[in-house]
Coordinates of N, CA and C and ligand atoms in Angstrom, one line a residue:
X1319 N 75.5 69.1 142.1 CA 75.6 70.4 141.4 C 76.7 70.1 140.3
X1320 N 76.4 70.8 139.2 CA 77.3 70.7 138.0 C 78.2 71.9 138.1
X1321 N 79.5 71.4 137.8 CA 80.6 72.5 137.8 C 81.2 72.6 136.5
X1322 N 81.6 73.9 136.0 CA 82.1 74.1 134.7 C 83.3 75.1 135.0
X1323 N 84.3 74.7 134.1 CA 85.4 75.8 134.0 C 85.1 76.3 132.7
X1324 N 85.1 77.8 132.7 CA 84.6 78.6 131.6 C 85.7 79.6 131.1
X1325 N 86.5 79.2 130.2 CA 87.7 80.0 129.8 C 87.1 81.3 129.0
X1326 N 87.7 82.4 129.4 CA 87.2 83.6 128.8 C 88.2 84.1 127.6
X1327 N 87.6 84.0 126.5 CA 88.6 84.3 125.4 C 89.0 85.7 125.2
X1328 N 88.7 86.6 126.1 CA 89.4 87.9 126.1 C 90.8 87.8 126.4
X1329 N 91.2 86.7 126.8 CA 92.7 86.6 127.1 C 93.4 85.8 125.9
X1330 N 92.7 85.4 125.0 CA 93.2 84.6 124.0 C 94.1 85.5 123.1
X1331 N 94.8 85.0 122.3 CA 95.6 85.5 121.2 C 94.7 85.5 119.9
X1332 N 94.1 86.6 119.6 CA 93.0 86.8 118.5 C 93.5 86.3 117.2
X1333 N 94.9 86.4 117.0 CA 95.3 85.8 115.7 C 95.0 84.3 115.6
X1334 N 95.2 83.7 116.7 CA 94.9 82.2 116.8 C 93.6 81.8 117.5
X1335 N 92.7 82.6 117.4 CA 91.5 82.5 118.3 C 90.9 81.2 118.0
X1336 N 90.6 80.7 116.8 CA 90.0 79.3 116.3 C 90.9 78.2 117.0
X1337 N 92.2 78.2 116.9 CA 93.1 77.2 117.5 C 93.0 77.2 118.7
X1338 N 92.8 78.4 119.6 CA 93.0 78.2 121.0 C 91.6 77.9 121.5
X1339 N 90.5 78.1 120.8 CA 89.3 77.6 121.4 C 89.3 76.0 121.2
X1340 N 89.9 75.6 120.0 CA 89.8 74.2 119.9 C 90.7 73.5 120.9
X1341 N 91.8 74.3 121.3 CA 92.6 73.6 122.3 C 91.8 73.4 123.6
X1342 N 91.1 74.3 124.1 CA 90.4 74.3 125.4 C 89.3 73.3 125.2
X1343 N 88.7 73.1 124.1 CA 87.6 72.1 123.9 C 88.4 70.7 124.0
X1344 N 89.4 70.6 123.1 CA 90.1 69.2 123.3 C 90.4 68.9 124.7
X1345 N 90.8 69.9 125.5 CA 91.2 69.6 126.9 C 90.0 69.3 127.8
X1346 N 88.8 69.3 127.2 CA 87.6 68.8 128.1 C 86.7 70.0 128.6
X1347 N 87.0 71.2 128.2 CA 86.1 72.3 128.5 C 84.8 72.1 127.8
X1348 N 83.6 72.7 128.4 CA 82.3 72.5 127.9 C 81.6 74.0 127.7
X1349 N 82.0 74.9 128.3 CA 81.5 76.3 128.3 C 82.5 77.2 127.9
X1350 N 82.2 78.2 127.1 CA 83.2 79.2 126.6 C 82.6 80.5 127.1
X1351 N 83.5 81.5 127.7 CA 82.8 82.9 128.2 C 83.5 83.9 127.2
X1352 N 82.5 84.6 126.6 CA 82.7 85.5 125.7 C 82.2 87.0 126.2
X1353 N 83.3 87.8 126.3 CA 83.2 89.2 126.9 C 82.7 90.1 125.8
X1354 N 81.5 90.7 125.9 CA 81.1 92.0 125.0 C 81.3 93.2 125.8
X1355 N 82.0 94.2 125.3 CA 82.2 95.4 126.0 C 81.8 96.6 125.0
X1356 N 81.2 97.5 125.5 CA 80.7 98.6 124.6 C 81.4 100.0 124.8
X1357 N 82.4 100.2 125.5 CA 83.2 101.4 125.7 C 82.3 102.5 126.5
X1358 N 81.2 102.0 127.1 CA 80.4 102.9 127.7 C 80.0 102.6 129.1
X1359 N 79.4 101.3 129.2 CA 79.2 100.8 130.6 C 80.7 100.3 131.2
X1360 N 81.5 100.0 130.4 CA 83.0 99.7 130.7 C 83.8 100.4 129.9
X1361 N 85.1 100.9 130.4 CA 85.9 101.8 129.6 C 86.5 101.2 128.2
X1362 N 86.4 100.0 128.0 CA 86.9 99.6 126.6 C 86.0 98.8 125.7
X1363 N 86.3 98.5 124.4 CA 85.6 97.7 123.6 C 86.4 96.2 123.4
X1364 N 85.5 95.4 123.2 CA 86.2 94.1 123.0 C 85.8 93.4 121.8
X1365 N 84.8 92.6 121.7 CA 84.4 92.0 120.4 C 82.8 91.9 120.2
X1366 N 82.4 91.7 119.2 CA 80.9 91.8 119.0 C 80.3 90.5 118.2
X1367 N 79.0 90.8 117.7 CA 78.5 89.8 117.0 C 79.0 88.7 116.0
X1368 N 79.9 89.4 115.1 CA 80.4 88.6 114.0 C 81.4 87.6 114.7
X1369 N 82.2 87.9 115.8 CA 83.0 86.9 116.4 C 82.2 85.7 116.9
X1370 N 81.2 86.0 117.6 CA 80.2 84.9 118.1 C 79.7 83.9 116.9
X1371 N 79.3 84.7 115.9 CA 78.8 83.8 114.8 C 79.9 83.1 114.0
X1372 N 81.1 83.6 114.0 CA 82.0 82.8 113.3 C 82.5 81.7 114.2
X1373 N 82.7 81.8 115.6 CA 82.9 80.7 116.4 C 81.8 79.7 116.3
X1374 N 80.6 80.1 116.2 CA 79.5 79.2 116.4 C 79.6 78.1 115.2
X1375 N 80.1 78.6 114.1 CA 80.2 77.6 113.0 C 81.2 76.5 113.2
X1376 N 82.1 76.7 114.1 CA 83.2 75.8 114.3 C 83.0 75.0 115.5
X1377 N 82.4 75.3 116.5 CA 82.4 74.6 117.7 C 80.9 74.4 118.4
X1378 N 80.8 73.3 119.1 CA 79.5 73.1 119.8 C 79.6 73.5 121.2
X1379 N 80.5 74.2 121.6 CA 80.7 74.6 123.1 C 79.5 75.4 123.4
X1380 N 79.3 75.4 124.8 CA 78.1 76.2 125.3 C 78.6 77.7 125.3
X1381 N 78.0 78.6 124.6 CA 78.5 80.0 124.6 C 77.9 80.8 125.8
X1382 N 78.7 81.3 126.6 CA 78.2 82.1 127.7 C 78.6 83.5 127.4
X1383 N 77.6 84.2 127.0 CA 77.9 85.6 126.6 C 77.7 86.6 127.6
X1384 N 78.6 87.3 128.1 CA 78.6 88.3 129.1 C 78.7 89.7 128.6
X1385 N 77.5 90.3 128.6 CA 77.3 91.5 127.9 C 77.6 92.8 129.0
X1386 N 78.6 93.5 128.6 CA 78.9 94.5 129.6 C 78.7 95.8 128.7
X1387 N 77.4 96.1 128.5 CA 77.0 97.3 127.8 C 75.9 98.0 128.5
X1388 N 75.7 99.3 128.4 CA 74.8 100.2 129.0 C 73.3 99.9 128.2
X1389 N 72.3 99.6 128.9 CA 71.1 99.3 128.3 C 71.2 98.3 127.1
X1390 N 71.7 97.0 127.4 CA 71.9 96.0 126.4 C 70.6 95.4 125.7
X1391 N 69.5 95.8 126.0 CA 68.3 95.1 125.6 C 68.2 95.0 124.1
X1392 N 68.6 96.0 123.5 CA 68.4 96.1 121.8 C 69.6 95.2 121.2
X1393 N 70.6 94.7 122.1 CA 71.7 93.8 121.4 C 71.3 92.3 121.5
X1394 N 70.4 91.9 122.5 CA 70.2 90.6 122.8 C 69.8 89.6 121.6
X1395 N 68.9 90.2 120.8 CA 68.3 89.3 119.7 C 69.6 89.1 118.9
X1396 N 70.5 89.8 118.3 CA 71.6 89.5 117.6 C 72.4 88.5 118.2
X1397 N 72.8 88.6 119.5 CA 73.7 87.7 120.1 C 73.0 86.3 120.1
X1398 N 71.7 86.3 120.3 CA 71.0 85.0 120.2 C 71.1 84.3 118.9
X1399 N 70.8 85.2 118.0 CA 70.8 84.7 116.6 C 72.3 84.2 116.2
X1400 N 73.3 84.8 116.8 CA 74.7 84.5 116.4 C 75.1 83.1 117.1
X1401 N 74.2 82.6 118.0 CA 74.6 81.5 118.7 C 74.9 81.4 120.2
X1402 N 74.4 82.6 120.9 CA 74.6 82.5 122.3 C 73.8 81.4 122.9
X1403 N 74.1 80.7 123.9 CA 73.4 79.8 124.7 C 72.9 80.5 126.0
X1404 N 73.7 81.3 126.6 CA 73.5 81.9 127.7 C 73.7 83.4 127.5
X1405 N 72.9 84.2 128.0 CA 73.1 85.7 127.8 C 73.0 86.4 129.1
X1406 N 74.2 86.9 129.6 CA 74.2 87.6 131.0 C 74.1 89.1 130.8
X1407 N 73.4 89.8 131.5 CA 73.3 91.3 131.4 C 73.6 91.8 132.9
X1408 N 74.0 93.0 133.0 CA 74.4 93.7 134.2 C 73.1 94.3 134.8
X1409 N 72.9 94.0 136.0 CA 71.8 94.5 136.8 C 71.8 96.1 136.8
X1410 N 73.2 96.6 136.9 CA 73.4 98.0 136.8 C 73.1 98.7 135.6
X1411 N 73.0 97.9 134.5 CA 72.8 98.4 133.2 C 71.6 98.4 132.6
X1412 N 70.6 97.7 133.4 CA 69.3 97.5 132.7 C 68.3 98.3 133.6
X1413 N 67.6 99.2 132.9 CA 66.5 99.8 133.7 C 65.3 98.9 134.0
X1414 N 65.0 98.1 133.0 CA 63.9 97.1 133.1 C 64.4 95.7 133.1
X1415 N 65.1 95.4 134.1 CA 65.9 94.0 134.2 C 64.8 92.9 133.9
X1416 N 63.8 93.0 134.7 CA 62.6 91.9 134.5 C 62.3 91.6 133.1
X1417 N 62.0 92.7 132.4 CA 61.6 92.5 130.9 C 62.8 92.1 130.1
X1418 N 64.0 92.5 130.4 CA 65.2 92.1 129.7 C 65.4 90.5 129.8
X1419 N 65.4 90.1 131.0 CA 65.4 88.7 131.2 C 64.4 87.7 130.5
X1420 N 63.1 88.3 130.5 CA 62.1 87.7 129.8 C 62.4 87.6 128.4
X1421 N 62.9 88.7 127.7 CA 63.3 88.7 126.3 C 64.4 87.6 126.1
X1422 N 65.3 87.5 127.0 CA 66.4 86.6 126.7 C 65.8 85.2 126.6
X1423 N 64.9 84.8 127.5 CA 64.2 83.5 127.5 C 63.4 83.3 126.2
X1424 N 62.6 84.4 125.9 CA 61.8 84.3 124.7 C 62.6 83.8 123.5
X1425 N 63.8 84.4 123.4 CA 64.6 84.0 122.3 C 65.4 82.7 122.4
X1426 N 65.0 81.9 123.4 CA 65.5 80.5 123.7 C 66.8 80.3 124.2
X1427 N 67.3 81.4 125.0 CA 68.5 81.4 125.6 C 68.3 81.2 127.1
X1428 N 69.2 80.7 127.8 CA 69.3 80.8 129.3 C 69.7 82.4 129.7
X1429 N 69.2 82.7 130.8 CA 69.4 84.2 131.2 C 70.2 84.3 132.5
X1430 N 71.2 85.3 132.3 CA 72.1 85.4 133.7 C 72.0 87.0 134.0
X1431 N 72.2 87.2 135.3 CA 72.4 88.6 135.8 C 73.8 88.7 136.4
X1432 N 74.4 89.7 136.0 CA 75.8 90.1 136.5 C 75.6 91.1 137.5
X1433 N 76.4 91.1 138.6 CA 76.5 92.2 139.4 C 78.0 92.6 139.8
X1434 N 78.5 93.9 139.7 CA 79.6 94.4 140.0 C 80.0 94.2 141.4
X1435 N 81.3 94.4 141.8 CA 81.7 94.2 143.1 C 81.0 95.1 144.1
X1436 N 80.6 96.2 143.6 CA 80.2 97.3 144.6 C 78.6 97.0 144.8
X1437 N 78.1 96.2 144.0 CA 76.6 95.9 144.0 C 76.2 94.9 144.9
X1438 N 75.3 95.2 145.9 CA 75.0 94.1 147.0 C 74.1 92.9 146.4
X1439 N 74.2 91.8 147.0 CA 73.5 90.6 146.6 C 72.0 90.9 146.7
X1440 N 71.7 91.8 147.6 CA 70.2 92.3 147.9 C 69.4 92.5 146.6
X1441 N 70.0 93.3 145.5 CA 69.5 93.5 144.4 C 68.8 92.5 143.7
X1442 N 69.2 91.2 144.0 CA 68.6 90.0 143.3 C 67.4 89.5 143.9
X1443 N 67.1 90.0 145.1 CA 65.9 89.3 145.8 C 64.6 89.1 145.0
X1444 N 64.2 90.1 144.3 CA 63.1 90.0 143.4 C 63.1 89.3 142.1
X1445 N 64.4 89.2 141.6 CA 64.6 88.7 140.2 C 65.3 87.3 140.2
X1446 N 65.7 86.8 141.3 CA 66.6 85.6 141.3 C 65.7 84.4 140.5
X1447 N 64.5 84.4 140.8 CA 63.6 83.4 140.2 C 63.5 83.6 138.8
X1448 N 64.0 84.7 138.1 CA 63.8 84.8 136.7 C 65.0 84.4 136.0
X1449 N 66.2 84.2 136.8 CA 67.4 83.9 136.1 C 67.9 82.4 136.3
X1450 N 68.5 82.0 135.3 CA 69.3 80.7 135.4 C 70.6 80.8 136.0
X1451 N 71.3 81.9 136.0 CA 72.6 82.2 136.6 C 72.7 83.6 137.1
X1452 N 73.6 83.7 138.1 CA 73.9 84.9 138.7 C 75.6 84.9 138.5
X1453 N 76.1 86.0 137.8 CA 77.5 86.2 137.7 C 77.8 87.4 138.8
X1454 N 78.7 86.7 139.7 CA 79.3 87.8 140.7 C 80.6 88.1 140.2
X1455 N 80.8 89.4 139.9 CA 82.0 90.0 139.3 C 83.0 90.0 140.5
X1456 N 84.2 89.4 140.3 CA 85.2 89.4 141.4 C 86.3 90.4 141.0
X1457 N 86.2 91.2 140.0 CA 87.0 92.4 139.7 C 85.9 93.4 139.1
X1458 N 86.5 94.7 139.0 CA 85.6 95.6 138.4 C 85.8 95.3 136.8
X1459 N 84.7 95.2 136.3 CA 84.4 94.6 134.8 C 85.4 95.6 133.8
X1460 N 85.8 95.1 132.7 CA 86.4 95.9 131.9 C 87.8 95.4 131.3
X1461 N 88.5 94.7 132.2 CA 89.8 94.3 131.7 C 90.1 92.8 132.3
X1462 N 90.9 92.1 131.5 CA 91.4 90.8 132.2 C 92.6 91.1 133.0
X1463 N 93.1 90.1 133.7 CA 94.4 90.3 134.4 C 94.3 90.9 135.6
X1464 N 93.2 91.3 136.1 CA 93.1 92.0 137.5 C 93.3 91.2 138.6
X1465 N 93.4 91.7 139.7 CA 93.5 91.0 141.0 C 91.9 90.8 141.6
X1466 N 91.8 89.5 142.1 CA 90.6 89.1 142.7 C 90.3 90.1 143.9
X1467 N 89.1 90.6 144.0 CA 88.7 91.4 145.2 C 88.0 90.6 146.2
X1468 N 88.7 90.6 147.4 CA 88.5 89.5 148.4 C 87.0 89.7 148.9
X1469 N 86.5 90.7 149.1 CA 85.2 90.9 149.7 C 84.2 90.2 149.1
X1470 N 84.3 89.8 147.8 CA 83.4 89.2 147.0 C 83.0 87.7 147.3
X1471 N 84.0 87.2 148.0 CA 83.8 85.8 148.4 C 82.6 85.7 149.4
X1472 N 82.4 86.7 150.2 CA 81.4 86.6 151.2 C 80.0 86.9 150.3
X1473 N 80.0 87.6 149.2 CA 78.9 87.8 148.4 C 78.4 86.5 147.7
X1474 N 79.4 85.6 147.3 CA 79.1 84.3 146.8 C 78.3 83.5 147.7
X1475 N 78.9 83.5 149.0 CA 78.3 82.7 150.1 C 76.9 83.1 150.4
X1476 N 76.6 84.5 150.4 CA 75.2 85.0 150.6 C 74.3 84.7 149.7
X1477 N 74.9 84.7 148.3 CA 74.0 84.3 147.2 C 73.7 82.8 147.2
X1478 N 74.7 81.9 147.5 CA 74.3 80.5 147.6 C 73.3 80.2 148.6
X1479 N 73.3 80.9 149.8 CA 72.3 80.7 150.9 C 71.0 81.3 150.4
X1480 N 71.0 82.4 149.7 CA 69.7 82.9 149.2 C 69.1 81.8 148.3
X1481 N 69.9 81.3 147.3 CA 69.3 80.3 146.4 C 68.9 79.1 147.1
X1482 N 69.7 78.7 148.0 CA 69.2 77.4 148.7 C 68.1 77.6 149.6
X1483 N 67.9 78.8 150.2 CA 66.7 78.9 151.1 C 65.5 78.9 150.2
X1484 N 65.5 79.2 148.9 CA 64.5 79.2 147.9 C 64.3 78.0 147.1
X1485 N 65.2 76.9 147.6 CA 65.3 75.8 146.7 C 65.5 75.9 145.3
X1486 N 66.3 76.9 145.0 CA 66.6 77.4 143.6 C 67.8 76.6 143.1
X1487 N 67.8 76.1 141.9 CA 68.9 75.5 141.4 C 69.6 76.5 140.5
X1488 N 70.5 77.2 141.1 CA 71.1 78.4 140.4 C 72.5 78.2 140.1
X1489 N 73.0 78.6 138.8 CA 74.4 78.5 138.4 C 75.0 79.9 139.2
X1490 N 76.0 79.7 139.8 CA 76.6 81.0 140.4 C 78.1 80.9 139.7
X1491 N 78.2 82.0 138.9 CA 79.4 82.2 138.1 C 80.2 83.3 138.7
X1492 N 81.7 83.0 138.7 CA 82.6 84.1 139.2 C 83.5 84.5 138.0
X1493 N 83.8 85.7 138.0 CA 84.5 86.1 137.0 C 85.5 87.3 137.3
X1494 N 86.9 86.9 137.2 CA 87.8 88.0 137.3 C 88.8 87.6 138.4
X1495 N 90.0 87.6 138.1 CA 91.1 87.2 139.0 C 91.2 85.8 139.4
X1496 N 90.4 84.8 138.8 CA 90.4 83.5 139.2 C 91.6 82.7 138.7
X1497 N 92.4 82.1 139.5 CA 93.6 81.4 139.0 C 93.8 80.2 140.1
X1498 N 95.0 79.5 139.9 CA 95.2 78.5 140.8 C 95.2 78.5 142.3
X1499 N 95.4 79.7 142.6 CA 95.3 80.1 144.2 C 94.0 80.6 144.6
X1500 N 93.2 81.5 143.8 CA 92.0 82.2 144.2 C 90.8 81.2 144.0
X1501 N 91.0 80.1 143.3 CA 89.8 79.2 143.0 C 89.2 78.4 144.2
X1502 N 90.0 78.1 145.1 CA 89.6 77.3 146.2 C 88.5 78.1 147.0
X1503 N 88.7 79.5 147.2 CA 87.8 80.3 148.0 C 86.4 80.4 147.3
X1504 N 86.4 80.6 146.0 CA 85.2 80.7 145.3 C 84.4 79.3 145.3
X1505 N 85.1 78.2 145.2 CA 84.4 76.9 145.1 C 83.8 76.7 146.5
X1506 N 84.6 77.0 147.6 CA 84.1 76.7 148.8 C 82.9 77.7 149.3
X1507 N 82.9 78.8 148.6 CA 81.7 79.7 149.0 C 80.5 79.4 148.3
X1508 N 80.7 78.6 147.2 CA 79.3 78.1 146.4 C 79.3 78.4 145.1
X1509 N 80.4 79.0 144.4 CA 80.3 79.1 143.0 C 80.4 77.8 142.1
X1510 N 79.9 77.6 141.1 CA 79.9 76.5 140.3 C 80.2 76.7 138.9
X1511 N 80.4 77.8 138.4 CA 80.8 78.3 137.0 C 81.9 79.1 137.2
X1512 N 83.2 78.6 136.8 CA 84.4 79.4 137.1 C 85.0 80.0 135.9
X1513 N 84.9 81.2 135.7 CA 85.5 82.0 134.5 C 87.1 82.1 134.9
X1514 N 87.9 81.9 133.7 CA 89.3 82.2 134.0 C 89.7 82.7 132.6
X1515 N 90.4 83.7 132.5 CA 90.9 84.2 131.1 C 92.5 84.0 131.2
X1516 N 93.1 84.9 131.9 CA 94.7 84.7 131.9 C 95.2 83.6 132.5
X1517 N 94.4 83.0 133.3 CA 95.0 81.7 134.0 C 94.7 80.4 133.0
X1518 N 94.0 80.7 131.8 CA 93.9 79.7 130.9 C 94.6 79.8 129.6
X1519 N 94.4 81.0 129.1 CA 95.1 81.3 127.7 C 96.5 82.1 128.0
X1520 N 97.2 81.2 128.6 CA 98.8 81.6 128.7 C 99.6 80.7 127.9
X1521 N 100.9 80.3 128.5 CA 101.8 79.6 127.6 C 101.3 78.3 127.2
X1522 N 100.8 77.4 128.3 CA 100.6 76.1 128.0 C 99.0 75.9 128.2
X1523 N 98.2 76.0 127.3 CA 96.6 76.0 127.3 C 96.2 74.7 128.0
X1524 N 96.6 73.6 127.4 CA 96.1 72.2 127.8 C 96.6 72.2 129.3
X1525 N 97.8 72.5 129.7 CA 98.1 72.3 131.0 C 97.4 73.2 132.1
X1526 N 97.1 74.4 131.7 CA 96.4 75.3 132.4 C 94.8 74.8 132.6
X1527 N 94.3 74.2 131.7 CA 93.0 73.7 131.7 C 93.0 72.5 132.6
X1528 N 94.1 71.5 132.4 CA 94.2 70.4 133.2 C 94.2 70.8 134.7
X1529 N 95.1 71.7 135.0 CA 95.3 72.0 136.4 C 94.0 72.7 137.0
X1530 N 93.4 73.6 136.4 CA 92.2 74.1 137.1 C 90.9 73.2 137.0
X1531 N 90.8 72.3 135.8 CA 89.7 71.3 136.0 C 90.1 70.3 137.2
X1532 N 91.2 70.0 137.3 CA 91.7 69.2 138.3 C 91.4 69.7 139.7
X1533 N 91.6 70.9 139.9 CA 91.2 71.4 141.4 C 89.7 71.3 141.5
X1534 N 88.9 71.6 140.4 CA 87.4 71.7 140.4 C 87.1 70.3 140.7
X1535 N 87.6 69.4 140.0 CA 87.1 67.8 140.3 C 87.4 67.3 141.6
X1536 N 88.5 67.9 142.1 CA 88.9 67.3 143.4 C 88.1 67.9 144.5
X1537 N 87.6 69.2 144.2 CA 86.7 69.9 145.2 C 85.4 69.1 145.1
X1538 N 84.8 68.9 143.8 CA 83.5 68.2 143.6 C 83.5 66.9 144.4
X1539 N 84.7 66.2 144.3 CA 84.7 64.9 144.8 C 84.7 65.0 146.5
X1540 N 85.4 65.9 147.0 CA 85.5 66.1 148.4 C 84.2 66.6 148.9
X1541 N 83.5 67.4 148.1 CA 82.2 67.9 148.5 C 81.1 66.7 148.7
X1542 N 81.2 65.8 147.6 CA 80.3 64.7 147.7 C 80.6 63.7 148.9
X1543 N 81.8 63.6 149.3 CA 82.1 62.8 150.4 C 81.7 63.5 151.8
X1544 N 81.6 64.8 151.8 CA 81.0 65.7 152.9 C 79.5 65.4 153.0
X1545 N 78.9 65.2 151.9 CA 77.5 65.1 151.8 C 76.8 64.1 152.7
Ligands
DX5_2291 C1 86.5 91.3 132.8 C2 85.8 90.0 132.1 C3 86.5 88.8 132.3 C4 87.8 88.7 132.1 C5 88.5 87.8 133.2 O1 85.7 92.4 132.7 O2 84.4 90.0 132.3 O3 85.7 87.7 131.8 O4 88.2 88.0 130.9 O5 89.9 87.8 133.1 P1 91.0 87.2 134.2 O6 90.5 85.7 134.4 O7 92.2 87.4 133.6 O8 90.6 88.1 135.4
ZN2292 ZN1 83.3 88.3 131.7

């Protein structure tokens, strides 16, 4: 299984956005998490298409675009054209989720489904085959710097079991409250794409990346030995 640390630029200093993205890239990160918020599905607004397009000109990082918008279908094309590699939409926000996932693929992007903490894993039963990734929110979406919700660990475990029982090679992403303490339980439960905002974009970005990547690599190594 491939593991990725995926820094969320929501926690970056927007004055120095380019510089901070370059720092995570130099530290060995391959994926970048970009949070799009509409002020409706979630209570606040973050960034939009121009930010994605500007970053795309400067970096070849894999852009993991997490859209927290009500009925996001009409936004997908613009984000794909701006340079998104993965587009993730919320199951709770899409009336026609099957169609929306199909549209993401038609635009040449990978497709992800996000579910809020209160949404059960069972909503994925009919659509898991249509997704490249499922994002288990481990906080209520809308803000960085919140506390990890512990009952979500069991949801990660159930989802990994669901994917394995169907022999589906699925990225399982976790987002919210992940830091040097909480990361162990999500890895152990079966997550392989680890979003971290405030745990990366703090005082010493290279050191934060080094520490989190180190934990992931150590886990990966021990998992290989257990196999
Ligand atoms: C929350 C966002 C997250 C956020 C995570 O709605 O989807 O990506 O940036 O921030 P931390 O890692 O600080 O909880
Ligand atoms: Zn996110």
